[in-house]
């Protein structure tokens, strides 16, 4: 879990750094990254997550639908940042106040954090408990690398747009970097929550919960992938 959290954190900071280096030019050229990431996500869903999810639980279809609808709600709150959309806003009187926190797009931030936590829950599988002992947090055996790579590709443009939105709202750079770091580590909440659930279940129940989480993530990622590509 520590390794995947470090990767997601580095990805978020990398995406924010790209925008700082490239400016609006980076946002204008997001299309290629978004198209490649969207295609990878859809391929990963159908070749990897869908077979495992539908093979592990009979309620996979309902979970996919729930994920799709949930992502629709999160997208409404985040204004489409998850798939690289950036909307410039007129500055209200609150942007002229000395309070940094009033300038932050709180609905978008909370939506992105919840989104990142949900989609990362199946990254760490339930088999961290094996042969009577628990593998350490640096164990690589039970990381879903396909999903991890897909989420990394997905987070780069999201981090760029998030940084652009904060700087456009005149959020100080130090605060923007702290918020971006928070976004980078938010997947750890999802992985930790899933791991805590796994450790309260037997092997069969944990496997079924994993399949349900995978199906939920399929719905979320299909919503994002199809929006990006179509």
PDB file of C-alpha atoms in Angstrom:
ATOM      1  CA  UNK A   1       0.000   0.000   0.000  1.00  0.00           C
ATOM      2  CA  UNK A   2       2.870   2.380   0.730  1.00  0.00           C
ATOM      3  CA  UNK A   3       4.303   1.858  -2.745  1.00  0.00           C
ATOM      4  CA  UNK A   4       1.026   2.501  -4.557  1.00  0.00           C
ATOM      5  CA  UNK A   5       0.321   5.546  -2.381  1.00  0.00           C
ATOM      6  CA  UNK A   6       3.779   6.923  -3.217  1.00  0.00           C
ATOM      7  CA  UNK A   7       3.130   6.331  -6.927  1.00  0.00           C
ATOM      8  CA  UNK A   8      -0.220   8.131  -6.821  1.00  0.00           C
ATOM      9  CA  UNK A   9       1.285  11.021  -4.846  1.00  0.00           C
ATOM     10  CA  UNK A  10       4.162  11.347  -7.311  1.00  0.00           C
ATOM     11  CA  UNK A  11       1.691  11.255 -10.205  1.00  0.00           C
ATOM     12  CA  UNK A  12      -0.413  14.075  -8.741  1.00  0.00           C
ATOM     13  CA  UNK A  13       2.650  16.245  -8.115  1.00  0.00           C
ATOM     14  CA  UNK A  14       3.986  15.440 -11.591  1.00  0.00           C
ATOM     15  CA  UNK A  15       0.711  16.507 -13.203  1.00  0.00           C
ATOM     16  CA  UNK A  16       0.649  19.746 -11.229  1.00  0.00           C
ATOM     17  CA  UNK A  17       4.274  20.385 -12.135  1.00  0.00           C
ATOM     18  CA  UNK A  18       3.499  19.905 -15.818  1.00  0.00           C
ATOM     19  CA  UNK A  19       0.910  22.657 -15.673  1.00  0.00           C
ATOM     20  CA  UNK A  20       3.254  24.995 -13.786  1.00  0.00           C
ATOM     21  CA  UNK A  21       5.943  24.408 -16.437  1.00  0.00           C
ATOM     22  CA  UNK A  22       3.705  24.523 -19.510  1.00  0.00           C
ATOM     23  CA  UNK A  23       0.921  26.854 -18.408  1.00  0.00           C
ATOM     24  CA  UNK A  24      -2.236  27.031 -20.492  1.00  0.00           C
ATOM     25  CA  UNK A  25      -0.337  25.328 -23.310  1.00  0.00           C
ATOM     26  CA  UNK A  26      -0.452  22.155 -21.231  1.00  0.00           C
ATOM     27  CA  UNK A  27      -4.240  22.315 -20.875  1.00  0.00           C
ATOM     28  CA  UNK A  28      -4.642  22.985 -24.599  1.00  0.00           C
ATOM     29  CA  UNK A  29      -2.674  19.819 -25.394  1.00  0.00           C
ATOM     30  CA  UNK A  30      -4.376  17.437 -22.985  1.00  0.00           C
ATOM     31  CA  UNK A  31      -6.239  15.672 -25.801  1.00  0.00           C
ATOM     32  CA  UNK A  32      -3.522  13.136 -26.571  1.00  0.00           C
ATOM     33  CA  UNK A  33      -3.010  12.141 -22.925  1.00  0.00           C
ATOM     34  CA  UNK A  34      -6.758  11.954 -22.340  1.00  0.00           C
ATOM     35  CA  UNK A  35      -7.369   9.836 -25.451  1.00  0.00           C
ATOM     36  CA  UNK A  36      -4.581   7.392 -24.614  1.00  0.00           C
ATOM     37  CA  UNK A  37      -5.637   7.180 -20.970  1.00  0.00           C
ATOM     38  CA  UNK A  38      -9.302   6.725 -21.875  1.00  0.00           C
ATOM     39  CA  UNK A  39      -8.507   3.966 -24.374  1.00  0.00           C
ATOM     40  CA  UNK A  40      -6.261   2.213 -21.842  1.00  0.00           C
ATOM     41  CA  UNK A  41      -8.925   2.441 -19.133  1.00  0.00           C
ATOM     42  CA  UNK A  42     -11.662   0.966 -21.341  1.00  0.00           C
ATOM     43  CA  UNK A  43      -9.375  -1.830 -22.560  1.00  0.00           C
ATOM     44  CA  UNK A  44      -8.284  -2.591 -18.991  1.00  0.00           C
ATOM     45  CA  UNK A  45     -11.923  -2.690 -17.862  1.00  0.00           C
ATOM     46  CA  UNK A  46     -13.050  -5.214 -20.472  1.00  0.00           C
ATOM     47  CA  UNK A  47      -9.895  -7.346 -20.573  1.00  0.00           C
ATOM     48  CA  UNK A  48      -9.149  -7.412 -16.848  1.00  0.00           C
ATOM     49  CA  UNK A  49     -11.746  -6.014 -14.433  1.00  0.00           C
ATOM     50  CA  UNK A  50     -14.971  -7.178 -16.114  1.00  0.00           C
ATOM     51  CA  UNK A  51     -14.002 -10.895 -16.330  1.00  0.00           C
ATOM     52  CA  UNK A  52     -12.801 -10.943 -12.719  1.00  0.00           C
ATOM     53  CA  UNK A  53     -15.792  -9.009 -11.390  1.00  0.00           C
ATOM     54  CA  UNK A  54     -18.458 -11.035 -13.196  1.00  0.00           C
ATOM     55  CA  UNK A  55     -16.657 -14.276 -12.398  1.00  0.00           C
ATOM     56  CA  UNK A  56     -16.594 -13.516  -8.687  1.00  0.00           C
ATOM     57  CA  UNK A  57     -20.071 -12.237  -7.847  1.00  0.00           C
ATOM     58  CA  UNK A  58     -23.593 -12.496  -9.210  1.00  0.00           C
ATOM     59  CA  UNK A  59     -24.307  -8.850  -8.325  1.00  0.00           C
ATOM     60  CA  UNK A  60     -21.596  -7.439 -10.605  1.00  0.00           C
ATOM     61  CA  UNK A  61     -24.115  -5.909 -13.009  1.00  0.00           C
ATOM     62  CA  UNK A  62     -25.801  -3.913 -10.258  1.00  0.00           C
ATOM     63  CA  UNK A  63     -22.419  -2.753  -8.968  1.00  0.00           C
ATOM     64  CA  UNK A  64     -21.395  -1.571 -12.447  1.00  0.00           C
ATOM     65  CA  UNK A  65     -24.640   0.388 -12.737  1.00  0.00           C
ATOM     66  CA  UNK A  66     -24.136   1.847  -9.248  1.00  0.00           C
ATOM     67  CA  UNK A  67     -20.605   2.934 -10.151  1.00  0.00           C
ATOM     68  CA  UNK A  68     -21.776   4.530 -13.393  1.00  0.00           C
ATOM     69  CA  UNK A  69     -24.535   6.505 -11.650  1.00  0.00           C
ATOM     70  CA  UNK A  70     -22.264   7.448  -8.745  1.00  0.00           C
ATOM     71  CA  UNK A  71     -19.672   8.838 -11.147  1.00  0.00           C
ATOM     72  CA  UNK A  72     -22.391  10.903 -12.811  1.00  0.00           C
ATOM     73  CA  UNK A  73     -23.119  12.526  -9.445  1.00  0.00           C
ATOM     74  CA  UNK A  74     -19.427  13.055  -8.675  1.00  0.00           C
ATOM     75  CA  UNK A  75     -18.909  14.596 -12.112  1.00  0.00           C
ATOM     76  CA  UNK A  76     -21.704  17.077 -11.438  1.00  0.00           C
ATOM     77  CA  UNK A  77     -19.990  18.135  -8.206  1.00  0.00           C
ATOM     78  CA  UNK A  78     -16.468  18.262  -9.648  1.00  0.00           C
ATOM     79  CA  UNK A  79     -17.478  20.035 -12.887  1.00  0.00           C
ATOM     80  CA  UNK A  80     -15.907  17.319 -15.016  1.00  0.00           C
ATOM     81  CA  UNK A  81     -12.322  17.544 -13.753  1.00  0.00           C
ATOM     82  CA  UNK A  82     -12.082  13.719 -13.722  1.00  0.00           C
ATOM     83  CA  UNK A  83     -11.972  13.650 -17.506  1.00  0.00           C
ATOM     84  CA  UNK A  84      -9.870  16.734 -18.069  1.00  0.00           C
ATOM     85  CA  UNK A  85     -12.512  19.455 -18.369  1.00  0.00           C
ATOM     86  CA  UNK A  86     -11.508  22.884 -17.183  1.00  0.00           C
ATOM     87  CA  UNK A  87     -14.028  25.680 -16.760  1.00  0.00           C
ATOM     88  CA  UNK A  88     -12.839  29.199 -16.090  1.00  0.00           C
ATOM     89  CA  UNK A  89     -14.949  31.050 -13.538  1.00  0.00           C
ATOM     90  CA  UNK A  90     -15.622  34.690 -12.985  1.00  0.00           C
ATOM     91  CA  UNK A  91     -14.063  35.917  -9.793  1.00  0.00           C
ATOM     92  CA  UNK A  92     -16.525  36.828  -7.095  1.00  0.00           C
ATOM     93  CA  UNK A  93     -15.930  39.126  -4.131  1.00  0.00           C
ATOM     94  CA  UNK A  94     -14.662  36.171  -2.103  1.00  0.00           C
ATOM     95  CA  UNK A  95     -11.593  35.975  -4.357  1.00  0.00           C
ATOM     96  CA  UNK A  96     -10.533  39.411  -3.138  1.00  0.00           C
ATOM     97  CA  UNK A  97     -10.662  38.417   0.519  1.00  0.00           C
ATOM     98  CA  UNK A  98      -7.479  37.486   2.395  1.00  0.00           C
ATOM     99  CA  UNK A  99      -8.839  34.011   3.158  1.00  0.00           C
ATOM    100  CA  UNK A 100      -7.101  31.424   1.000  1.00  0.00           C
ATOM    101  CA  UNK A 101      -9.595  28.715   1.885  1.00  0.00           C
ATOM    102  CA  UNK A 102     -12.576  30.599   0.442  1.00  0.00           C
ATOM    103  CA  UNK A 103     -10.920  30.502  -2.961  1.00  0.00           C
ATOM    104  CA  UNK A 104     -10.687  26.734  -3.094  1.00  0.00           C
ATOM    105  CA  UNK A 105     -13.257  24.825  -5.195  1.00  0.00           C
ATOM    106  CA  UNK A 106     -14.421  22.744  -2.243  1.00  0.00           C
ATOM    107  CA  UNK A 107     -17.160  20.770  -4.013  1.00  0.00           C
ATOM    108  CA  UNK A 108     -14.735  19.750  -6.742  1.00  0.00           C
ATOM    109  CA  UNK A 109     -12.026  18.839  -4.225  1.00  0.00           C
ATOM    110  CA  UNK A 110     -14.313  16.691  -2.081  1.00  0.00           C
ATOM    111  CA  UNK A 111     -15.733  14.997  -5.162  1.00  0.00           C
ATOM    112  CA  UNK A 112     -12.253  14.274  -6.518  1.00  0.00           C
ATOM    113  CA  UNK A 113     -11.094  12.895  -3.179  1.00  0.00           C
ATOM    114  CA  UNK A 114     -14.080  10.557  -2.929  1.00  0.00           C
ATOM    115  CA  UNK A 115     -13.648   9.563  -6.559  1.00  0.00           C
ATOM    116  CA  UNK A 116      -9.952   8.767  -6.042  1.00  0.00           C
ATOM    117  CA  UNK A 117     -10.657   6.756  -2.886  1.00  0.00           C
ATOM    118  CA  UNK A 118     -13.430   4.697  -4.503  1.00  0.00           C
ATOM    119  CA  UNK A 119     -11.577   3.824  -7.695  1.00  0.00           C
ATOM    120  CA  UNK A 120      -8.461   2.730  -5.787  1.00  0.00           C
ATOM    121  CA  UNK A 121     -10.204   0.324  -3.389  1.00  0.00           C
ATOM    122  CA  UNK A 122      -9.519  -2.828  -5.487  1.00  0.00           C
ATOM    123  CA  UNK A 123      -5.852  -1.899  -6.096  1.00  0.00           C
ATOM    124  CA  UNK A 124      -4.776  -4.013  -3.104  1.00  0.00           C
ATOM    125  CA  UNK A 125      -6.270  -7.501  -3.223  1.00  0.00           C
ATOM    126  CA  UNK A 126      -7.672  -9.432  -0.257  1.00  0.00           C
ATOM    127  CA  UNK A 127      -4.874 -11.986  -0.198  1.00  0.00           C
ATOM    128  CA  UNK A 128      -2.548  -9.880   1.915  1.00  0.00           C
ATOM    129  CA  UNK A 129      -3.252 -12.490   4.602  1.00  0.00           C
ATOM    130  CA  UNK A 130      -1.535 -15.634   3.382  1.00  0.00           C
ATOM    131  CA  UNK A 131      -0.354 -18.828   5.099  1.00  0.00           C
ATOM    132  CA  UNK A 132      -1.253 -17.469   8.495  1.00  0.00           C
ATOM    133  CA  UNK A 133       0.629 -14.212   8.307  1.00  0.00           C
ATOM    134  CA  UNK A 134       0.042 -10.756   6.884  1.00  0.00           C
ATOM    135  CA  UNK A 135       2.325  -9.424   4.192  1.00  0.00           C
ATOM    136  CA  UNK A 136       3.972  -6.096   4.903  1.00  0.00           C
ATOM    137  CA  UNK A 137       2.877  -2.830   3.294  1.00  0.00           C
ATOM    138  CA  UNK A 138       5.721  -3.037   0.768  1.00  0.00           C
ATOM    139  CA  UNK A 139       4.636  -6.435  -0.588  1.00  0.00           C
ATOM    140  CA  UNK A 140       4.223  -6.356  -4.373  1.00  0.00           C
ATOM    141  CA  UNK A 141       2.453  -9.707  -4.685  1.00  0.00           C
ATOM    142  CA  UNK A 142      -1.136  -8.546  -4.420  1.00  0.00           C
ATOM    143  CA  UNK A 143      -1.097  -5.174  -6.167  1.00  0.00           C
ATOM    144  CA  UNK A 144      -3.366  -4.943  -9.201  1.00  0.00           C
ATOM    145  CA  UNK A 145      -0.790  -3.398 -11.519  1.00  0.00           C
ATOM    146  CA  UNK A 146      -3.153  -3.118 -14.491  1.00  0.00           C
ATOM    147  CA  UNK A 147      -5.563  -0.976 -12.489  1.00  0.00           C
ATOM    148  CA  UNK A 148      -2.682   0.956 -10.930  1.00  0.00           C
ATOM    149  CA  UNK A 149      -1.232   1.910 -14.325  1.00  0.00           C
ATOM    150  CA  UNK A 150      -4.682   2.892 -15.588  1.00  0.00           C
ATOM    151  CA  UNK A 151      -5.274   5.138 -12.579  1.00  0.00           C
ATOM    152  CA  UNK A 152      -1.836   6.746 -12.955  1.00  0.00           C
ATOM    153  CA  UNK A 153      -2.557   7.605 -16.600  1.00  0.00           C
ATOM    154  CA  UNK A 154      -5.928   8.956 -15.517  1.00  0.00           C
ATOM    155  CA  UNK A 155      -4.556  11.117 -12.696  1.00  0.00           C
ATOM    156  CA  UNK A 156      -1.964  13.077 -14.701  1.00  0.00           C
ATOM    157  CA  UNK A 157      -4.485  15.213 -16.652  1.00  0.00           C
ATOM    158  CA  UNK A 158      -6.745  15.448 -13.589  1.00  0.00           C
ATOM    159  CA  UNK A 159      -3.865  16.885 -11.540  1.00  0.00           C
ATOM    160  CA  UNK A 160      -3.042  19.351 -14.329  1.00  0.00           C
ATOM    161  CA  UNK A 161      -6.626  20.610 -14.485  1.00  0.00           C
ATOM    162  CA  UNK A 162      -6.905  20.772 -10.689  1.00  0.00           C
ATOM    163  CA  UNK A 163      -3.752  22.881 -10.460  1.00  0.00           C
ATOM    164  CA  UNK A 164      -5.026  25.103 -13.285  1.00  0.00           C
ATOM    165  CA  UNK A 165      -8.344  25.600 -11.496  1.00  0.00           C
ATOM    166  CA  UNK A 166      -6.691  26.550  -8.212  1.00  0.00           C
ATOM    167  CA  UNK A 167      -4.232  28.988  -9.776  1.00  0.00           C
ATOM    168  CA  UNK A 168      -7.046  30.506 -11.839  1.00  0.00           C
ATOM    169  CA  UNK A 169      -8.830  31.162  -8.522  1.00  0.00           C
ATOM    170  CA  UNK A 170      -5.633  32.865  -7.233  1.00  0.00           C
ATOM    171  CA  UNK A 171      -4.964  30.176  -4.641  1.00  0.00           C
ATOM    172  CA  UNK A 172      -1.351  30.621  -3.446  1.00  0.00           C
ATOM    173  CA  UNK A 173       1.011  28.086  -4.963  1.00  0.00           C
ATOM    174  CA  UNK A 174       2.032  26.679  -1.591  1.00  0.00           C
ATOM    175  CA  UNK A 175      -1.602  25.957  -0.741  1.00  0.00           C
ATOM    176  CA  UNK A 176      -2.203  24.555  -4.225  1.00  0.00           C
ATOM    177  CA  UNK A 177       0.685  22.119  -3.824  1.00  0.00           C
ATOM    178  CA  UNK A 178      -0.614  21.022  -0.412  1.00  0.00           C
ATOM    179  CA  UNK A 179      -4.084  20.410  -1.856  1.00  0.00           C
ATOM    180  CA  UNK A 180      -2.566  18.516  -4.769  1.00  0.00           C
ATOM    181  CA  UNK A 181      -0.595  16.354  -2.332  1.00  0.00           C
ATOM    182  CA  UNK A 182      -3.837  15.646  -0.467  1.00  0.00           C
ATOM    183  CA  UNK A 183      -5.428  14.581  -3.742  1.00  0.00           C
ATOM    184  CA  UNK A 184      -2.403  12.362  -4.404  1.00  0.00           C
ATOM    185  CA  UNK A 185      -2.704  10.470  -1.118  1.00  0.00           C
ATOM    186  CA  UNK A 186      -6.521  10.220  -1.102  1.00  0.00           C
ATOM    187  CA  UNK A 187      -6.381   6.785  -2.816  1.00  0.00           C
ATOM    188  CA  UNK A 188      -4.744   5.505   0.371  1.00  0.00           C
ATOM    189  CA  UNK A 189      -8.059   6.039   2.184  1.00  0.00           C
ATOM    190  CA  UNK A 190      -9.799   3.736  -0.285  1.00  0.00           C
ATOM    191  CA  UNK A 191      -7.088   1.082  -0.116  1.00  0.00           C
ATOM    192  CA  UNK A 192      -6.971   1.238   3.681  1.00  0.00           C
ATOM    193  CA  UNK A 193     -10.764   0.974   3.953  1.00  0.00           C
ATOM    194  CA  UNK A 194     -10.822  -2.050   1.648  1.00  0.00           C
ATOM    195  CA  UNK A 195      -7.955  -3.670   3.551  1.00  0.00           C
ATOM    196  CA  UNK A 196      -9.773  -3.217   6.868  1.00  0.00           C
ATOM    197  CA  UNK A 197     -12.876  -4.844   5.400  1.00  0.00           C
ATOM    198  CA  UNK A 198     -10.841  -7.748   3.995  1.00  0.00           C
ATOM    199  CA  UNK A 199      -9.364  -8.479   7.413  1.00  0.00           C
ATOM    200  CA  UNK A 200     -12.818  -8.885   8.962  1.00  0.00           C
ATOM    201  CA  UNK A 201     -13.943 -11.478   6.383  1.00  0.00           C
ATOM    202  CA  UNK A 202     -13.041 -15.023   5.518  1.00  0.00           C
ATOM    203  CA  UNK A 203     -11.324 -15.770   2.205  1.00  0.00           C
ATOM    204  CA  UNK A 204     -14.504 -16.453   0.207  1.00  0.00           C
ATOM    205  CA  UNK A 205     -16.324 -13.363   1.438  1.00  0.00           C
ATOM    206  CA  UNK A 206     -13.250 -11.200   0.852  1.00  0.00           C
ATOM    207  CA  UNK A 207     -12.979 -12.481  -2.720  1.00  0.00           C
ATOM    208  CA  UNK A 208     -16.627 -11.628  -3.387  1.00  0.00           C
ATOM    209  CA  UNK A 209     -16.217  -8.140  -1.906  1.00  0.00           C
ATOM    210  CA  UNK A 210     -13.210  -7.635  -4.171  1.00  0.00           C
ATOM    211  CA  UNK A 211     -15.294  -8.585  -7.208  1.00  0.00           C
ATOM    212  CA  UNK A 212     -18.037  -6.177  -6.145  1.00  0.00           C
ATOM    213  CA  UNK A 213     -15.506  -3.365  -5.728  1.00  0.00           C
ATOM    214  CA  UNK A 214     -14.018  -4.180  -9.125  1.00  0.00           C
ATOM    215  CA  UNK A 215     -17.491  -3.982 -10.678  1.00  0.00           C
ATOM    216  CA  UNK A 216     -18.125  -0.636  -8.966  1.00  0.00           C
ATOM    217  CA  UNK A 217     -14.834   0.679 -10.351  1.00  0.00           C
ATOM    218  CA  UNK A 218     -15.747  -0.641 -13.817  1.00  0.00           C
ATOM    219  CA  UNK A 219     -18.857   1.550 -13.738  1.00  0.00           C
ATOM    220  CA  UNK A 220     -16.852   4.584 -12.609  1.00  0.00           C
ATOM    221  CA  UNK A 221     -14.097   4.100 -15.178  1.00  0.00           C
ATOM    222  CA  UNK A 222     -16.471   3.320 -18.043  1.00  0.00           C
ATOM    223  CA  UNK A 223     -18.264   6.606 -17.372  1.00  0.00           C
ATOM    224  CA  UNK A 224     -14.934   8.446 -17.488  1.00  0.00           C
ATOM    225  CA  UNK A 225     -13.507   6.533 -20.458  1.00  0.00           C
ATOM    226  CA  UNK A 226     -16.582   6.917 -22.643  1.00  0.00           C
ATOM    227  CA  UNK A 227     -16.872  10.619 -21.772  1.00  0.00           C
ATOM    228  CA  UNK A 228     -13.232  11.183 -22.722  1.00  0.00           C
ATOM    229  CA  UNK A 229     -13.411   9.293 -26.021  1.00  0.00           C
ATOM    230  CA  UNK A 230     -16.948  10.013 -27.169  1.00  0.00           C
TER     231      UNK A 230
END
